[in-house]
């Protein structure tokens, strides 16, 4: 394979963005800009499908590796994928075109700049998921902040500046420590190449500190309790497409980072800190679920539920078991689809009524029947109903957690009950009941592009709920290998 | 053919749900009813095969989850137990489908309703034919979902929405225990397939676990956790609160889901897991006590309720209690027998009450009815049959199944068993009283409705009556005909094969004669008693109420379970959520975190600004300070 497919995946959106940059866009030409962006992202999606088809599921080796010297003897531009990363690349290339379709008249000014931000972001995200050099990873990881910061700060709601800075402050603070850790790793081992580091291993005495440094960055991005408070604010102020990107992809960087770096590079420290992660995850699941119950703003509710869902993810990863990690990856993919869909669902009613408050709505089921059906489906997927992708992830995670610690599994399972309560209550208050607000009668049901977006999210949600084999097969070998090496390193200590 | 039993209802649901608008109301009604009926015919054929040839099969349809050592398939297990459930589910479902054509004739959302009914049938079939615990869980939550949809079917009613959410969430509490049970099974055995798990159970007989600080036998723990799930779904005491509220749904739903099929899933679960439960004396005793308490509690509440559907709902709750204590005393086959007969007469009673509600134009309070038995002759006759069967009037189906349960409780020979038998007899008496109270108040006495005239009440159309006639045939003959097959002449027989496991064979003795005749006698004499109390001398109950006001209030308010739960769980959860949000997140985390830091930086930068005053002597002074500090340091070092 000589064709540099991963670099193409990374570069293509940026080239599209460059193209947009030079396209003169005034309001009449809005559509052309959108089509250019959409076309770019669709080509990228096709490319990633191609990647998946030619991906060899039977090995845990990195595939499609490209290695170029950037700074002699220091940093190499090295990218590659294995079973752990490939699904995240697919998720990114799948969600981005949907995001671009969803951009509509609600973005009133600087449309082409908005699309540029989305495309650049796609480049960075794909970069994150396939970097095999710590420095390259760090660059992509941090660069991803910038477009998001701009999306919230420029196209956001009334408190956008506060939210954007809160978002930036939180995430940057964590990342600085990670940078220090990366530099230390270079000092200790003399390389930042991930594959080499996997083989070399890092001396046990450094692991705890390094682990904590990486943790501080990933915990903020996940977000884990108690560094989660930036997320609700960021979501509330972000435009719909921004929320979708944030929830579906940006949050997954941290989960991916935990598996790839925390588990992969610092096995002994990961083992040592597992109780910490368990405690924080369970607190996140229960506390934020309770908080979600009391929200009046739809976006905030879904944002808090995201924190709870990501709590399951971190819990699953650190069980360090086949079911747990597989469950976590499926949960992340599922959350990517479902939270994206839920934010789009909020976007749909927001575009019509310009309110995100739950009590603005009620009794709209017969006015917008198609919307109600799809919203119901995603509500059910969010509460983890069997037959949706949400169930598979949650169930596997809890199963693995139970093997390790009864109490943690019992507490985490409580979150599933509260989850059902807040999602169904949200749905009931928005969709069912008597129609009191007469303004709502003017609402129109989903238009064509909204239906396309939501159906494209609904299909994989249901399909993987009934048949998750394609996902599991892709990740299985890489994960069992990861666990095996992990256990070996623990024993050899 | 076997797979089409499951597939047809799903296809029916998809057609009616997604294409209902294009094919029209009538067509979706016909298609769903027809496909489910075909499924019912196939189920009967399967049961016949099982009876005749001991047919057993385990069909693997596809892989579902295959993660590490966990291997779960979409499957269809056919044995005596699932064959009986197949017949119960599909036949009652088919009759309810047909009945709904008449009952929902004025509703604007017929295709949606039919689609839900068929979808429910599909989920229930997935539940009963599973060969592993996770598919069982799929069906389990699936029927819960359909129940949620159907309870909240009239989405404009605030109460219906609340009831729907309550049903789902309370069931989730049960499912929480159920899921933990599955996790524990996987933890202990590394598999979730019935046959493998059941084989391995005897190997862990002596194994103890520390669970949440309590040391407990592993099998006991599995049984208790699974039973929490069963309690939720089958509305046993403590997790029963959703069932009476579920009556907000249309009546056909109550008949199908909340009487004949879904609520019996818990009983089915315990019977299916008999190879596990047989090794847990503790769990069996707890089941006996819970079942018996539910039977008594629900019957006591049913005595004073005035909503016709709620009375029947509590009655269902009570009868499910009987089924549980049958399993608790180890008589799994008798529990299945009662499940089977109960499906017919309870569905009959519900659909009959639907017919009455229809006749009174949506009136459900029995105090506002009365005197219409001549106007509704068919409904009346059919309801009488249902009532007789429910109360266990000799030689009707309830007589065979319920009385046998009480007998086996007695034969169990331990404290829990005797206790259960005693309460069982007393509850049978209460059952009879409240059932006849319902009948007399609904059909006899004076016409008490102020909204419509007696002339306006009318008998239901044929499409509603025919299913009732079928059910009444079941209510009369099911007990007599299937007695030999299900429970033989006391003891084991060949029908159940391996689907039910008995560690030690059931007792084949007979209880003493006085014991055998006590229940039927009480049941028979309760008819004149109720006649006297509720028709002849109506003042007597009134006076009784006056004297025992607190007791009456206690029963009327259903033992205050709802208020208690609201106080213990609902309100504190909301308050805690509010506290965590407003105080913890916003005040503490944000206050000390990002907001605090930025405020701090602002403060410091203001100070730093002041520092740059521009006066040379100030700068010189600071330099001097720094210099002397450095000097001191160097000297000391």
Short mmCIF file of N, CA and C in Angstrom, two decimals, chain B residues 107-196:
data_model
loop_
_atom_site.label_atom_id
_atom_site.label_comp_id
_atom_site.label_asym_id
_atom_site.label_seq_id
_atom_site.Cartn_x
_atom_site.Cartn_y
_atom_site.Cartn_z
N UNK B 107 -61.29 5.90 17.57
CA UNK B 107 -60.00 6.52 17.83
C UNK B 107 -59.33 6.93 16.52
N UNK B 108 -58.72 8.11 16.48
CA UNK B 108 -58.09 8.55 15.22
C UNK B 108 -56.74 7.89 14.92
N UNK B 109 -56.19 7.16 15.88
CA UNK B 109 -54.84 6.63 15.65
C UNK B 109 -54.83 5.11 15.62
N UNK B 110 -55.73 4.51 14.83
CA UNK B 110 -55.84 3.05 14.88
C UNK B 110 -54.58 2.32 14.44
N UNK B 111 -53.97 2.70 13.29
CA UNK B 111 -52.80 1.93 12.85
C UNK B 111 -51.69 1.94 13.89
N UNK B 112 -51.50 3.08 14.54
CA UNK B 112 -50.46 3.17 15.55
C UNK B 112 -50.75 2.19 16.68
N UNK B 113 -52.02 2.15 17.09
CA UNK B 113 -52.40 1.27 18.19
C UNK B 113 -52.15 -0.18 17.82
N UNK B 114 -52.58 -0.56 16.62
CA UNK B 114 -52.40 -1.95 16.21
C UNK B 114 -50.91 -2.28 16.11
N UNK B 115 -50.13 -1.32 15.64
CA UNK B 115 -48.69 -1.56 15.50
C UNK B 115 -48.07 -1.83 16.86
N UNK B 116 -48.47 -1.05 17.86
CA UNK B 116 -47.94 -1.27 19.21
C UNK B 116 -48.32 -2.66 19.72
N UNK B 117 -49.59 -3.03 19.49
CA UNK B 117 -50.03 -4.35 19.97
C UNK B 117 -49.18 -5.46 19.35
N UNK B 118 -48.96 -5.36 18.04
CA UNK B 118 -48.18 -6.40 17.37
C UNK B 118 -46.73 -6.37 17.83
N UNK B 119 -46.21 -5.16 18.01
CA UNK B 119 -44.83 -5.05 18.46
C UNK B 119 -44.69 -5.68 19.84
N UNK B 120 -45.68 -5.42 20.67
CA UNK B 120 -45.66 -6.03 21.99
C UNK B 120 -45.62 -7.55 21.88
N UNK B 121 -46.47 -8.09 20.99
CA UNK B 121 -46.51 -9.54 20.83
C UNK B 121 -45.14 -10.07 20.43
N UNK B 122 -44.50 -9.35 19.52
CA UNK B 122 -43.16 -9.74 19.09
C UNK B 122 -42.19 -9.77 20.27
N UNK B 123 -42.19 -8.70 21.05
CA UNK B 123 -41.23 -8.61 22.16
C UNK B 123 -41.49 -9.72 23.17
N UNK B 124 -42.78 -9.96 23.42
CA UNK B 124 -43.13 -10.99 24.40
C UNK B 124 -42.67 -12.37 23.91
N UNK B 125 -42.79 -12.60 22.60
CA UNK B 125 -42.36 -13.88 22.05
C UNK B 125 -40.84 -14.02 22.13
N UNK B 126 -40.14 -12.91 21.91
CA UNK B 126 -38.69 -12.95 22.06
C UNK B 126 -38.33 -13.33 23.49
N UNK B 127 -39.10 -12.80 24.41
CA UNK B 127 -38.85 -13.08 25.83
C UNK B 127 -39.01 -14.56 26.12
N UNK B 128 -40.13 -15.14 25.68
CA UNK B 128 -40.41 -16.51 26.12
C UNK B 128 -39.59 -17.55 25.36
N UNK B 129 -39.10 -17.21 24.16
CA UNK B 129 -38.41 -18.24 23.39
C UNK B 129 -36.89 -18.12 23.49
N UNK B 130 -36.40 -17.20 24.29
CA UNK B 130 -34.96 -17.01 24.38
C UNK B 130 -34.27 -18.25 24.92
N UNK B 131 -33.03 -18.45 24.52
CA UNK B 131 -32.26 -19.54 25.13
C UNK B 131 -31.15 -18.99 26.01
N UNK B 132 -31.17 -17.69 26.25
CA UNK B 132 -30.14 -17.10 27.11
C UNK B 132 -30.73 -15.91 27.85
N UNK B 133 -30.01 -15.43 28.86
CA UNK B 133 -30.56 -14.40 29.72
C UNK B 133 -30.60 -13.02 29.06
N UNK B 134 -29.71 -12.80 28.09
CA UNK B 134 -29.67 -11.44 27.54
C UNK B 134 -30.78 -11.21 26.53
N UNK B 135 -31.08 -12.23 25.74
CA UNK B 135 -32.25 -12.07 24.87
C UNK B 135 -33.52 -11.97 25.71
N UNK B 136 -33.54 -12.72 26.79
CA UNK B 136 -34.66 -12.61 27.72
C UNK B 136 -34.78 -11.16 28.18
N UNK B 137 -33.63 -10.56 28.49
CA UNK B 137 -33.63 -9.17 28.94
C UNK B 137 -34.11 -8.23 27.83
N UNK B 138 -33.73 -8.55 26.61
CA UNK B 138 -34.20 -7.77 25.46
C UNK B 138 -35.72 -7.77 25.40
N UNK B 139 -36.29 -8.99 25.46
CA UNK B 139 -37.75 -9.08 25.43
C UNK B 139 -38.36 -8.39 26.63
N UNK B 140 -37.72 -8.56 27.74
CA UNK B 140 -38.17 -8.00 29.02
C UNK B 140 -38.33 -6.49 28.93
N UNK B 141 -37.29 -5.82 28.43
CA UNK B 141 -37.36 -4.37 28.29
C UNK B 141 -38.25 -3.99 27.11
N UNK B 142 -38.27 -4.86 26.11
CA UNK B 142 -39.11 -4.59 24.94
C UNK B 142 -40.58 -4.54 25.31
N UNK B 143 -41.03 -5.52 26.09
CA UNK B 143 -42.45 -5.49 26.49
C UNK B 143 -42.70 -4.29 27.40
N UNK B 144 -41.69 -3.94 28.20
CA UNK B 144 -41.84 -2.76 29.05
C UNK B 144 -42.02 -1.51 28.21
N UNK B 145 -41.27 -1.44 27.12
CA UNK B 145 -41.37 -0.29 26.23
C UNK B 145 -42.77 -0.21 25.61
N UNK B 146 -43.26 -1.35 25.10
CA UNK B 146 -44.57 -1.35 24.46
C UNK B 146 -45.65 -1.00 25.47
N UNK B 147 -45.45 -1.50 26.69
CA UNK B 147 -46.38 -1.16 27.75
C UNK B 147 -46.37 0.36 27.98
N UNK B 148 -45.16 0.92 27.96
CA UNK B 148 -45.03 2.39 28.11
C UNK B 148 -45.79 3.12 26.99
N UNK B 149 -45.59 2.66 25.77
CA UNK B 149 -46.29 3.29 24.64
C UNK B 149 -47.80 3.20 24.79
N UNK B 150 -48.26 2.02 25.21
CA UNK B 150 -49.71 1.78 25.20
C UNK B 150 -50.40 2.42 26.40
N UNK B 151 -49.70 2.47 27.54
CA UNK B 151 -50.31 3.16 28.69
C UNK B 151 -50.46 4.64 28.35
N UNK B 152 -49.44 5.17 27.71
CA UNK B 152 -49.50 6.58 27.35
C UNK B 152 -50.12 6.82 25.98
N UNK B 153 -50.94 5.85 25.53
CA UNK B 153 -51.46 5.96 24.17
C UNK B 153 -52.27 7.23 23.98
N UNK B 154 -53.10 7.56 24.97
CA UNK B 154 -53.83 8.83 24.87
C UNK B 154 -52.95 9.92 25.44
N UNK B 155 -52.09 10.43 24.55
CA UNK B 155 -50.97 11.24 25.00
C UNK B 155 -51.38 12.60 25.52
N UNK B 156 -52.64 12.98 25.30
CA UNK B 156 -53.04 14.29 25.79
C UNK B 156 -53.36 14.27 27.27
N UNK B 157 -53.67 13.04 27.77
CA UNK B 157 -54.03 12.93 29.19
C UNK B 157 -52.77 13.00 30.04
N UNK B 158 -52.72 13.97 30.90
CA UNK B 158 -51.56 14.14 31.79
C UNK B 158 -51.34 12.88 32.64
N UNK B 159 -52.47 12.33 33.16
CA UNK B 159 -52.36 11.17 34.04
C UNK B 159 -51.81 9.96 33.28
N UNK B 160 -52.21 9.83 32.02
CA UNK B 160 -51.74 8.69 31.24
C UNK B 160 -50.24 8.78 31.04
N UNK B 161 -49.74 9.98 30.75
CA UNK B 161 -48.30 10.15 30.57
C UNK B 161 -47.54 9.83 31.84
N UNK B 162 -48.07 10.34 32.94
CA UNK B 162 -47.39 10.08 34.21
C UNK B 162 -47.37 8.59 34.50
N UNK B 163 -48.50 7.92 34.25
CA UNK B 163 -48.58 6.49 34.52
C UNK B 163 -47.60 5.73 33.64
N UNK B 164 -47.46 6.16 32.39
CA UNK B 164 -46.56 5.47 31.47
C UNK B 164 -45.13 5.56 31.96
N UNK B 165 -44.74 6.76 32.36
CA UNK B 165 -43.35 6.92 32.83
C UNK B 165 -43.14 6.14 34.11
N UNK B 166 -44.16 6.19 34.99
CA UNK B 166 -44.05 5.46 36.24
C UNK B 166 -43.85 3.97 35.97
N UNK B 167 -44.63 3.43 35.04
CA UNK B 167 -44.52 2.01 34.72
C UNK B 167 -43.11 1.69 34.26
N UNK B 168 -42.58 2.54 33.38
CA UNK B 168 -41.25 2.24 32.84
C UNK B 168 -40.19 2.35 33.91
N UNK B 169 -40.27 3.38 34.71
CA UNK B 169 -39.20 3.60 35.69
C UNK B 169 -39.25 2.56 36.81
N UNK B 170 -40.47 2.25 37.30
CA UNK B 170 -40.56 1.23 38.35
C UNK B 170 -40.05 -0.11 37.82
N UNK B 171 -40.38 -0.39 36.56
CA UNK B 171 -39.87 -1.62 35.97
C UNK B 171 -38.36 -1.59 35.85
N UNK B 172 -37.83 -0.39 35.59
CA UNK B 172 -36.38 -0.28 35.53
C UNK B 172 -35.74 -0.61 36.87
N UNK B 173 -36.44 -0.28 37.94
CA UNK B 173 -35.91 -0.64 39.25
C UNK B 173 -35.80 -2.15 39.36
N UNK B 174 -36.85 -2.83 38.91
CA UNK B 174 -36.79 -4.29 38.89
C UNK B 174 -35.69 -4.79 37.97
N UNK B 175 -35.61 -4.17 36.79
CA UNK B 175 -34.61 -4.59 35.81
C UNK B 175 -33.20 -4.40 36.34
N UNK B 176 -33.04 -3.42 37.21
CA UNK B 176 -31.76 -3.17 37.84
C UNK B 176 -31.31 -4.44 38.59
N UNK B 177 -32.22 -5.00 39.37
CA UNK B 177 -31.90 -6.25 40.05
C UNK B 177 -31.67 -7.38 39.08
N UNK B 178 -32.53 -7.44 38.09
CA UNK B 178 -32.43 -8.48 37.08
C UNK B 178 -31.07 -8.43 36.38
N UNK B 179 -30.68 -7.22 35.95
CA UNK B 179 -29.40 -7.07 35.25
C UNK B 179 -28.24 -7.49 36.16
N UNK B 180 -28.31 -7.10 37.43
CA UNK B 180 -27.25 -7.51 38.35
C UNK B 180 -27.20 -9.04 38.45
N UNK B 181 -28.38 -9.65 38.44
CA UNK B 181 -28.43 -11.11 38.46
C UNK B 181 -27.72 -11.70 37.25
N UNK B 182 -27.96 -11.10 36.09
CA UNK B 182 -27.30 -11.59 34.87
C UNK B 182 -25.79 -11.39 34.98
N UNK B 183 -25.37 -10.22 35.49
CA UNK B 183 -23.94 -9.99 35.65
C UNK B 183 -23.32 -11.05 36.57
N UNK B 184 -24.05 -11.34 37.62
CA UNK B 184 -23.52 -12.31 38.58
C UNK B 184 -23.40 -13.69 37.93
N UNK B 185 -24.39 -14.05 37.15
CA UNK B 185 -24.34 -15.34 36.45
C UNK B 185 -23.13 -15.37 35.53
N UNK B 186 -22.93 -14.28 34.81
CA UNK B 186 -21.78 -14.25 33.90
C UNK B 186 -20.47 -14.28 34.67
N UNK B 187 -20.46 -13.60 35.80
CA UNK B 187 -19.27 -13.58 36.64
C UNK B 187 -18.92 -14.98 37.14
N UNK B 188 -19.94 -15.74 37.52
CA UNK B 188 -19.69 -17.05 38.10
C UNK B 188 -19.42 -18.12 37.06
N UNK B 189 -20.15 -18.04 35.94
CA UNK B 189 -20.08 -19.15 34.98
C UNK B 189 -19.43 -18.78 33.66
N UNK B 190 -19.27 -17.48 33.39
CA UNK B 190 -18.70 -17.08 32.12
C UNK B 190 -19.60 -17.35 30.93
N UNK B 191 -20.87 -17.56 31.17
CA UNK B 191 -21.80 -17.76 30.08
C UNK B 191 -23.18 -17.31 30.53
N UNK B 192 -24.04 -17.01 29.56
CA UNK B 192 -25.40 -16.61 29.92
C UNK B 192 -26.44 -17.51 29.27
N UNK B 193 -25.98 -18.61 28.67
CA UNK B 193 -26.95 -19.51 28.05
C UNK B 193 -27.58 -20.41 29.11
N UNK B 194 -28.90 -20.56 29.01
CA UNK B 194 -29.61 -21.34 30.04
C UNK B 194 -28.96 -22.70 30.27
N UNK B 195 -28.82 -23.46 29.16
CA UNK B 195 -28.45 -24.85 29.34
C UNK B 195 -27.09 -24.97 30.03
N UNK B 196 -26.14 -24.10 29.63
CA UNK B 196 -24.83 -24.16 30.26
C UNK B 196 -24.90 -23.73 31.73
#
